[in-house]
Coordinates of C-alpha atoms and ligand atoms in Angstrom, one line a residue:
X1 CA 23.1 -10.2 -14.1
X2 CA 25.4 -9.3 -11.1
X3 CA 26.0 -5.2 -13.1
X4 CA 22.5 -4.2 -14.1
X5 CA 21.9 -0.4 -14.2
X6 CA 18.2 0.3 -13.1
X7 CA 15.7 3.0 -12.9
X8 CA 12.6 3.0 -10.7
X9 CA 10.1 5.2 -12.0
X10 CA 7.9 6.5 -8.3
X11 CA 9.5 7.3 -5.2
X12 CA 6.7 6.0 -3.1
X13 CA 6.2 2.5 -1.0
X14 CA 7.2 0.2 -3.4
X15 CA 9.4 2.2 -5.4
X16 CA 11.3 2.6 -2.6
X17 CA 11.7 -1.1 -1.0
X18 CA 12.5 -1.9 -4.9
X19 CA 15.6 0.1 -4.5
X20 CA 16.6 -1.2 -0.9
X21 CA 15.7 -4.6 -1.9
X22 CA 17.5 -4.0 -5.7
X23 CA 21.0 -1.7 -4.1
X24 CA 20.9 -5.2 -1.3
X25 CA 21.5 -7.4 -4.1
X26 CA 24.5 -4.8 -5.5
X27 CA 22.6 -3.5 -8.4
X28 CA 23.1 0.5 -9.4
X29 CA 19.6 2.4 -8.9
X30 CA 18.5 5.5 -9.9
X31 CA 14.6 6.6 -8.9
X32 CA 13.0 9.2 -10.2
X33 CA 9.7 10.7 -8.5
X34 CA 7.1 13.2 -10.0
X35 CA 6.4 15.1 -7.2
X36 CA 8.4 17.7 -6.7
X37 CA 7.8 18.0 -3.1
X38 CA 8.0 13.8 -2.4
X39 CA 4.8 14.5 -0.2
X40 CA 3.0 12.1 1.9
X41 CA -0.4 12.7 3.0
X42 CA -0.7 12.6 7.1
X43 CA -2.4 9.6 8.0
X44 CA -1.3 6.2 9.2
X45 CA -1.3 2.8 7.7
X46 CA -1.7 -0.8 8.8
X47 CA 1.0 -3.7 8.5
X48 CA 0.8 -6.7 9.2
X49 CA 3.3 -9.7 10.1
X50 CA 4.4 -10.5 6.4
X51 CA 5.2 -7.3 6.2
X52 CA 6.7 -7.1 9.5
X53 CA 9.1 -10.1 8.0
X54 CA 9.6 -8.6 4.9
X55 CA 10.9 -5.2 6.4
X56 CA 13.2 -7.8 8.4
X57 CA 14.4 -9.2 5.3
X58 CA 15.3 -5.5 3.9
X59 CA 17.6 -5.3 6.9
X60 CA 14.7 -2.3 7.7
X61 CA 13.0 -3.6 10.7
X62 CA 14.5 -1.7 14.1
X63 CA 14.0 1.8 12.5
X64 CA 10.6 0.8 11.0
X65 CA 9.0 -0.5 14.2
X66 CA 10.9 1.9 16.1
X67 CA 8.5 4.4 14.2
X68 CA 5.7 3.2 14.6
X69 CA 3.2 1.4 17.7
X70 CA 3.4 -2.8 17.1
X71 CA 0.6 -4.8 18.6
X72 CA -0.8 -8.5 18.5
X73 CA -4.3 -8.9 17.9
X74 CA -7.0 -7.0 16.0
X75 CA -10.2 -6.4 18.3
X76 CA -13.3 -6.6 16.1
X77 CA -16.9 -4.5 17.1
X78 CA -20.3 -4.9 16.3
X79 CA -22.6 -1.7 15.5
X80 CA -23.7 -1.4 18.6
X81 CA -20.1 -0.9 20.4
X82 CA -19.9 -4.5 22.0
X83 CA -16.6 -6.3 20.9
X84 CA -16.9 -9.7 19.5
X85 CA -13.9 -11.0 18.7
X86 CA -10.5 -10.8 19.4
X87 CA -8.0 -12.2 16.3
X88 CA -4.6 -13.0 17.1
X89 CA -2.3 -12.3 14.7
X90 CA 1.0 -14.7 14.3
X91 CA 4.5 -12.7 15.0
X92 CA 6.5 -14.0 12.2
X93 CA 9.8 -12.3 13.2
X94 CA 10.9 -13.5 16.6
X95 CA 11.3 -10.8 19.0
X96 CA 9.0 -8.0 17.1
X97 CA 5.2 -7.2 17.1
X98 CA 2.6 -8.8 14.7
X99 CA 1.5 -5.9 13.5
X100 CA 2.2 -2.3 13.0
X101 CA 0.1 1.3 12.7
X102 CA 2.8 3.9 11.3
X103 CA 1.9 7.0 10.3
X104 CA 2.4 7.8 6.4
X105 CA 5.2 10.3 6.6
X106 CA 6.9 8.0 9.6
X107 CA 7.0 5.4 7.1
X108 CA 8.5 7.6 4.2
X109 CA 10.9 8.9 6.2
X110 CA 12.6 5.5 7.4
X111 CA 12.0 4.0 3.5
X112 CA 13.7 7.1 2.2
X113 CA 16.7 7.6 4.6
X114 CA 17.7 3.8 4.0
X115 CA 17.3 4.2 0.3
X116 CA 19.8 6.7 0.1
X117 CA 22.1 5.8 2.5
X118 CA 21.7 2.0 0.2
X119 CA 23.4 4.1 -2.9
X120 CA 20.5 4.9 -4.7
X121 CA 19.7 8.3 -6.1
X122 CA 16.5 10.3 -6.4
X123 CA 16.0 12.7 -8.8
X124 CA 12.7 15.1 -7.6
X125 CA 10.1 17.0 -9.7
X126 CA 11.3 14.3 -12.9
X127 CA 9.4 12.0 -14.8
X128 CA 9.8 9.4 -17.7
X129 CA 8.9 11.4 -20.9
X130 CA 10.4 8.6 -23.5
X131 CA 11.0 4.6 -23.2
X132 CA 12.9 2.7 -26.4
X133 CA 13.8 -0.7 -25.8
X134 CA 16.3 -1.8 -28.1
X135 CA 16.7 -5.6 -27.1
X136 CA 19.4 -5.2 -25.2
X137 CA 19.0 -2.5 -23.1
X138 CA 16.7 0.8 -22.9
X139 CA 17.0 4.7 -23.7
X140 CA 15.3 6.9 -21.6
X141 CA 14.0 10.4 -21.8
X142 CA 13.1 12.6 -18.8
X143 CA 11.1 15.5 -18.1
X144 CA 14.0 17.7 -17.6
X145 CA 15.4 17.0 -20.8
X146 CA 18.0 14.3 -19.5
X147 CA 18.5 11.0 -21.0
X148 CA 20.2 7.9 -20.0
X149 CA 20.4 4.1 -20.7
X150 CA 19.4 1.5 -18.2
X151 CA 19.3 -2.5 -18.5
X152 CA 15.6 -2.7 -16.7
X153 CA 12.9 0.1 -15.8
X154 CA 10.3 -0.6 -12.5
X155 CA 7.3 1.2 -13.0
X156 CA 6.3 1.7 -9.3
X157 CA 4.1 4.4 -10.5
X158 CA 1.5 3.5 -8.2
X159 CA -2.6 3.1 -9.3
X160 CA -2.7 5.5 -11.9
X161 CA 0.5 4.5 -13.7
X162 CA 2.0 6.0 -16.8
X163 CA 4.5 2.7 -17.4
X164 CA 1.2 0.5 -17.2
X165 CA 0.8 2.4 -20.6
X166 CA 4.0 1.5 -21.9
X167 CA 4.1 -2.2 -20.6
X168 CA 0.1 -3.2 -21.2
X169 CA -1.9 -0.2 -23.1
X170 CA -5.0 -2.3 -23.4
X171 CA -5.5 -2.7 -19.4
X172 CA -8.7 -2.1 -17.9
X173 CA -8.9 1.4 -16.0
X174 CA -9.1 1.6 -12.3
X175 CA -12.6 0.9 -11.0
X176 CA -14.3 2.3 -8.2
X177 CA -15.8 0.1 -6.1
X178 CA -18.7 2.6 -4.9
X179 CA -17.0 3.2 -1.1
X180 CA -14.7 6.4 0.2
X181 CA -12.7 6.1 3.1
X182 CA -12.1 9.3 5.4
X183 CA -9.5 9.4 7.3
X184 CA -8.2 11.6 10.6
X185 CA -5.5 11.4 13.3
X186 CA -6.5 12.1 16.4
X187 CA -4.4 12.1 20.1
X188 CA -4.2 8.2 21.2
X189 CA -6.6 7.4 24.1
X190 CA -4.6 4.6 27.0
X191 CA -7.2 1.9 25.3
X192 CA -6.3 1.7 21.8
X193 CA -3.7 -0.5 21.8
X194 CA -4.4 -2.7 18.5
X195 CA -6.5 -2.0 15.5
X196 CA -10.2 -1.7 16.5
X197 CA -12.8 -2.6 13.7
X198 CA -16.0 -1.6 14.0
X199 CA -18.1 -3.6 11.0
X200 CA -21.4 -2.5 9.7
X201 CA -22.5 -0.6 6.7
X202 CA -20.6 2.0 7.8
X203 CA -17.0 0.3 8.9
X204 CA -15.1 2.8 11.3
X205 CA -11.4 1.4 13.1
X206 CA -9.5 3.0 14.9
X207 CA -5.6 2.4 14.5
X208 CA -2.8 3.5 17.0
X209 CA 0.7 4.8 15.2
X210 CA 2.5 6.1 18.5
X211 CA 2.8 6.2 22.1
X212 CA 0.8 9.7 21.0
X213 CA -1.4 9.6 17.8
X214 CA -3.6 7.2 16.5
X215 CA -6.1 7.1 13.1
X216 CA -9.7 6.4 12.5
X217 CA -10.4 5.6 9.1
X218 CA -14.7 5.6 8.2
X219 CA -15.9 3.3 5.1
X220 CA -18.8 5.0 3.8
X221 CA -21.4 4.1 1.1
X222 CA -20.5 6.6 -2.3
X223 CA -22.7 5.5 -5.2
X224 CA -22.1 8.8 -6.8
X225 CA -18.7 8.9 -6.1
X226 CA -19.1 12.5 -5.4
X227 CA -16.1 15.2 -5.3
X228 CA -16.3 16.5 -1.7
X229 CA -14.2 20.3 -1.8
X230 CA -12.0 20.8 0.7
X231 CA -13.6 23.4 2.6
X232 CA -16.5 21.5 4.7
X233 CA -14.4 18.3 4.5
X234 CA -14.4 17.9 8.5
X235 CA -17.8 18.6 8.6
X236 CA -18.7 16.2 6.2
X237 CA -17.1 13.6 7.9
X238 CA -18.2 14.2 10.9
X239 CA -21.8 14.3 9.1
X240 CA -20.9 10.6 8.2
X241 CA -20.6 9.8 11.9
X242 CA -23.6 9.8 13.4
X243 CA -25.0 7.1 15.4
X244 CA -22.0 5.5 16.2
X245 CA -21.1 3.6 19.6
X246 CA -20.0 6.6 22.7
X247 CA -16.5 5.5 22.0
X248 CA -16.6 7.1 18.4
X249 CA -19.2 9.4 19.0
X250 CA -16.6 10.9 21.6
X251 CA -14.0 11.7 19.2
X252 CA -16.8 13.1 16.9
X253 CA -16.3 16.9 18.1
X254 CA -12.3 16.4 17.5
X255 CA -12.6 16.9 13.5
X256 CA -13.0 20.1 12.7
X257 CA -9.5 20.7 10.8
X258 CA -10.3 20.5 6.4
X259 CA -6.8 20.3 6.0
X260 CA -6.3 17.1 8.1
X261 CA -9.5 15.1 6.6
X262 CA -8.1 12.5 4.0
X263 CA -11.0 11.4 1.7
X264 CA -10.4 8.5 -0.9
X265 CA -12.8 7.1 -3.3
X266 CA -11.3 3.6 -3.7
X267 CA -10.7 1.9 -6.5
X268 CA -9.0 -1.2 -7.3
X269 CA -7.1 -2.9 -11.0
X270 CA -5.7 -6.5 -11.2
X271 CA -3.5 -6.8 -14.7
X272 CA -4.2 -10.6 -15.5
X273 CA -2.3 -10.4 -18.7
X274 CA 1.8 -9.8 -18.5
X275 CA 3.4 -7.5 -16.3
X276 CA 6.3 -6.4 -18.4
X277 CA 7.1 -6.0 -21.3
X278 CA 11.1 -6.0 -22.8
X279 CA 13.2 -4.7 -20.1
X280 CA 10.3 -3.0 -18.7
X281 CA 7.9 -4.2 -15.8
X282 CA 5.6 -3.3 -13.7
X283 CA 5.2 -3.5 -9.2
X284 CA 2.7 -2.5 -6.4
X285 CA -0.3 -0.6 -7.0
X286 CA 0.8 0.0 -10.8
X287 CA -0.5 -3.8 -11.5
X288 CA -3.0 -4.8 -8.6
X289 CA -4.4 -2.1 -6.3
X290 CA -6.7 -3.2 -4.1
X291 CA -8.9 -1.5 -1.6
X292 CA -8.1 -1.4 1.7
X293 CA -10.4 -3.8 3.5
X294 CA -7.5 -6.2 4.5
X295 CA -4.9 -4.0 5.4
X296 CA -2.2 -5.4 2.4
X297 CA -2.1 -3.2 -0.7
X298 CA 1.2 -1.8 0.7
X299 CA 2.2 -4.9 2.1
X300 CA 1.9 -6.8 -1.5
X301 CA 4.2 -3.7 -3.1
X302 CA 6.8 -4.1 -0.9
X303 CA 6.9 -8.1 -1.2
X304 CA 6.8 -7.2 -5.0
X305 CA 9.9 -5.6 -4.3
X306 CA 11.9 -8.1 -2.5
X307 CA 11.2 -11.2 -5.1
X308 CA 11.6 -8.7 -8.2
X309 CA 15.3 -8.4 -6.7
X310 CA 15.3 -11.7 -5.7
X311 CA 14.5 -13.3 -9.1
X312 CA 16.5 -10.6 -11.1
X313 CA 19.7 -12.0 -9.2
X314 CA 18.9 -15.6 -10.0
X315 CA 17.9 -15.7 -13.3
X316 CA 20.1 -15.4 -16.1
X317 CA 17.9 -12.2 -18.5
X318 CA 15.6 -9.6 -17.0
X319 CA 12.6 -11.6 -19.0
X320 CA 13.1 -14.7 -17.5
X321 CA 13.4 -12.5 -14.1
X322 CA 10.1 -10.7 -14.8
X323 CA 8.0 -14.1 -15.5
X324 CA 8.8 -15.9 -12.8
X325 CA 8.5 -12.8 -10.5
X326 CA 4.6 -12.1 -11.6
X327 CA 4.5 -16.6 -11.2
X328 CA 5.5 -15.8 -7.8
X329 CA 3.2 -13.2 -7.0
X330 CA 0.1 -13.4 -9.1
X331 CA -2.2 -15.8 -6.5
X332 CA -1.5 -13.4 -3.1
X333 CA -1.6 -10.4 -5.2
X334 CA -5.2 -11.2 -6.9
X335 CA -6.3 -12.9 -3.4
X336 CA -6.0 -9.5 -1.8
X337 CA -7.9 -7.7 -4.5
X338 CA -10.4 -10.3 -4.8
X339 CA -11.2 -10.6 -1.1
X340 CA -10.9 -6.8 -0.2
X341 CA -13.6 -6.3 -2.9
X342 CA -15.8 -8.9 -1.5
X343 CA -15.6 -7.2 1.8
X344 CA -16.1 -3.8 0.2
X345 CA -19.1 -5.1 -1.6
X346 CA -20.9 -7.2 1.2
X347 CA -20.5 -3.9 3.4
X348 CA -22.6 -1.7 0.4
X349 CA -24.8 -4.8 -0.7
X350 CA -23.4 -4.8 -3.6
X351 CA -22.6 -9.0 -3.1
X352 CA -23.1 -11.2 0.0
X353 CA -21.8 -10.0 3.4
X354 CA -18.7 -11.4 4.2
X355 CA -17.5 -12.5 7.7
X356 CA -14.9 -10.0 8.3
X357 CA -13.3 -12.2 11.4
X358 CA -13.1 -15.4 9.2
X359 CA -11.7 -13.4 6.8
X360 CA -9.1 -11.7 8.6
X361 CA -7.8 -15.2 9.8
X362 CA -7.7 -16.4 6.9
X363 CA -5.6 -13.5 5.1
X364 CA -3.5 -13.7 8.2
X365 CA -2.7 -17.5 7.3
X366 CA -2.4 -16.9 3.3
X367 CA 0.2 -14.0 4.0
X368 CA 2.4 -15.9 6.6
X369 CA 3.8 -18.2 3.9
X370 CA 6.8 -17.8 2.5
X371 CA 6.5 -15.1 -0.5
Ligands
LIG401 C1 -7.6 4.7 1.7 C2 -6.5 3.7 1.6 C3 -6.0 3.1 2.7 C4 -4.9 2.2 2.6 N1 -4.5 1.6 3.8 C5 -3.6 0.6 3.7 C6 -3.1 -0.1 4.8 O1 -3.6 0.2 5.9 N2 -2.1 -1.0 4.7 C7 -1.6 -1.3 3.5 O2 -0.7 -2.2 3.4 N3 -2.0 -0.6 2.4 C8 -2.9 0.3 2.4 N4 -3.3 1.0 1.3 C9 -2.7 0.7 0.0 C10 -1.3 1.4 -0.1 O3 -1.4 2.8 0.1 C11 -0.8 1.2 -1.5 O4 -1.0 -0.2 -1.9 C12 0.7 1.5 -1.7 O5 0.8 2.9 -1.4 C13 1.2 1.1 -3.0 O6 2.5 1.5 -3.2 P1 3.1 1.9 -4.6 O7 4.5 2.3 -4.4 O8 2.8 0.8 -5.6 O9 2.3 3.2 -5.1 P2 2.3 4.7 -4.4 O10 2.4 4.6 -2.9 O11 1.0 5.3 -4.9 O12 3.5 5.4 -5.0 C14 3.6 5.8 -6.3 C15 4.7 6.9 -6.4 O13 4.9 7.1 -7.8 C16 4.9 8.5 -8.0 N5 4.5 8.7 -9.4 C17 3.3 8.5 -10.0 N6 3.4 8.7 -11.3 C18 4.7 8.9 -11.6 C19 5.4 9.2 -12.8 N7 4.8 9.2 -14.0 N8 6.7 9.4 -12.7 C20 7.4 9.4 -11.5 N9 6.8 9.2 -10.4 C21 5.4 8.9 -10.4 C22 3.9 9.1 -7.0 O14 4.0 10.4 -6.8 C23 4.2 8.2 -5.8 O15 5.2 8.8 -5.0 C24 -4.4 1.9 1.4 C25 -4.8 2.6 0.2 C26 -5.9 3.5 0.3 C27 -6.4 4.1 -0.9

């Protein structure tokens, strides 16, 4: 299947390791992306050492960790502000950091540059508006009135994704999970130098992306899963804020911008049944989003992407490609969900508390084998 003509349908995380990992292994790529503006929101985001190697293993890894702020260990806090653990985290790539904060757009930027200058093409403001599969290949329609014929389609769509429609119209919606996350960048203080959790009903960490900027993301309780509008956002959060230890309570004062809160209810979907269907199949968030409790939903896209290449190169029909791909990925995948809903729900007693630490070392153990 050395010549196989493919189209990734979402120009986000995994979309866009799929077509680094997929031009790597010499196939032709074409992406297309709804968004006209290919906007990322400004926050930052946590990888860890699988991810770390697999950025290595995209040939990615001196421009991604030169863009963002690596570090070794995560420092976990009680309520009260006292720090009670200390986790290291294994370097699995000799010579680079365990884990990494990078901000969002950082991230985009070094995904998208190497995507291009890969071969692949991006077409903006497009999405899939037909899919027939005739057996041996598949015509597509698109938004701007285009068509073309492709051997495979990668719906990297992300959590609310139309391919999941195509591929498995029966699956469960997204659920929510009765948390929000708020999120804010703030100027890094000399101290944070790994991520900082503090655990408690309402989970607050603090997460350096630069020699400049760091994040706090806030867990909070949502049973209503209210709408908050943007105007008041900053307020809101910092409403969410109070009684925490002086070192969050000094940042406190610092959100006051709407524009640069980032609220998320979060929600989560596992697909248990196949993950393609014909030529077509499904990565990332599109087939198991997971909340962010364990710091991996991007991490398990962009593994996704490197063993969807992997396997399309060693086996001899996309179907045979796209079974043992979802073999090789199902157990981590559903891990993540599973235990980043436990967390979730221990935190709103909505299940039994879980011990975060134990937890972390264990994920930490899980995702350092081989993928
Ligand atoms: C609050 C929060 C915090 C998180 N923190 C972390 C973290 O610290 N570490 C971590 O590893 N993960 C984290 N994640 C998870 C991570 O963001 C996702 O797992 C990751 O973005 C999934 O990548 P994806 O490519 O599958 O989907 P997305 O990143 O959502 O990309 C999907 C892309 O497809 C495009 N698209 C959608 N529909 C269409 C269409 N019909 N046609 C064309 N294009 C389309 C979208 O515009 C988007 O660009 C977090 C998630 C949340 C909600």
């Amino acid at each position: 299947m050395k010549d196989l003509k493919i189209l990734v349908v979402g120009g986000g995380i995994g979309g866009l390791t799929s077509a680094i990992a997929l031009r790597r292994a010499g196939f032709t790529v074409a992406i297309v992306e709804k968004d006209p503006d290919w906007s990322v929101y400004g926050v930052g985001i946590i990888q860890q050492a699988n991810v770390i190697r697999a950025m290595s293993d995209l040939g990615v890894v001196d421009d991604y960790i030169d863009a963002g702020f690596g570090f070794d260990s995560v420092e976990i806090y009680i309520p009260t502000g006292q720090q009670v653990a200390t986790i290291p985290s294994p370097r699995l790539v000799p010579g680079y950091p365990a884990n990494l904060g990078i901000g969002r757009r950082a991230l985009h930027r070094v995904l998208g540059d190497r995507a291009l200058t890969a071969g692949a093409t991006i077409r903006l403001g497009v999405t899939v508006t037909g899919l027939e599969d005739d057996g041996s290949g598949l015509d597509v329609a698109f938004s701007d009135g285009t068509t073309d014929r492709y051997d495979v389609v990668i719906g990297a769509d992300g959590l609310y994704s139309q391919i999941r429609e195509h591929v498995a119209p029966d699956a469960p919606a997204p659920a929510f999970v009765g948390q929000g996350v708020w999120r804010y960048n703030f100027p890094r203080p000399a101290d944070v130098t790994a991520l900082c959790a503090y655990d408690g009903a309402i989970g607050v960490g603090l997460v350096p992306l630069s020699d400049t900027l760091m994040y706090m993301y806030v867990t909070t309780p949502e049973p209503e899963n209210r709408r908050y509008p943007r105007s008041g956002l900053a307020a809101a959060m910092r409403g969410k804020l109070e009684g925490q230890p002086p070192r969050i309570a000094a940042l406190v004062d610092q959100i006051n911008d709407d524009d640069a809160v980032v609220y998320k209810p979060l929600e989560w979907i596992m697909l248990e049944g196949p993950w393609h269907r014909g030529r077509v199949v499904l990565l990332g968030d599109a087939v198991h989003a997971t909340t962010p409790h364990l710091g991996q939903g991007a991490g398990m896209a962009i593994e996704d992407s490197i063993v969807l290449a992997d396997e399309l190169l060693q086996q001899d029909d996309p179907e045979s490609a796209f079974t043992a791909f979802r073999a090789r990925r199902i157990d981590r995948c559903r891990y993540i969900v599973e235990k980043s809903k436990a967390i979730s729900f221990g935190q709103t007693g909505q299940g039994p508390r879980v011990d975060q630490s134990k937890m972390t070392h264990e994920m930490f153990e899980l995702t350092a084998r081989p993928i």
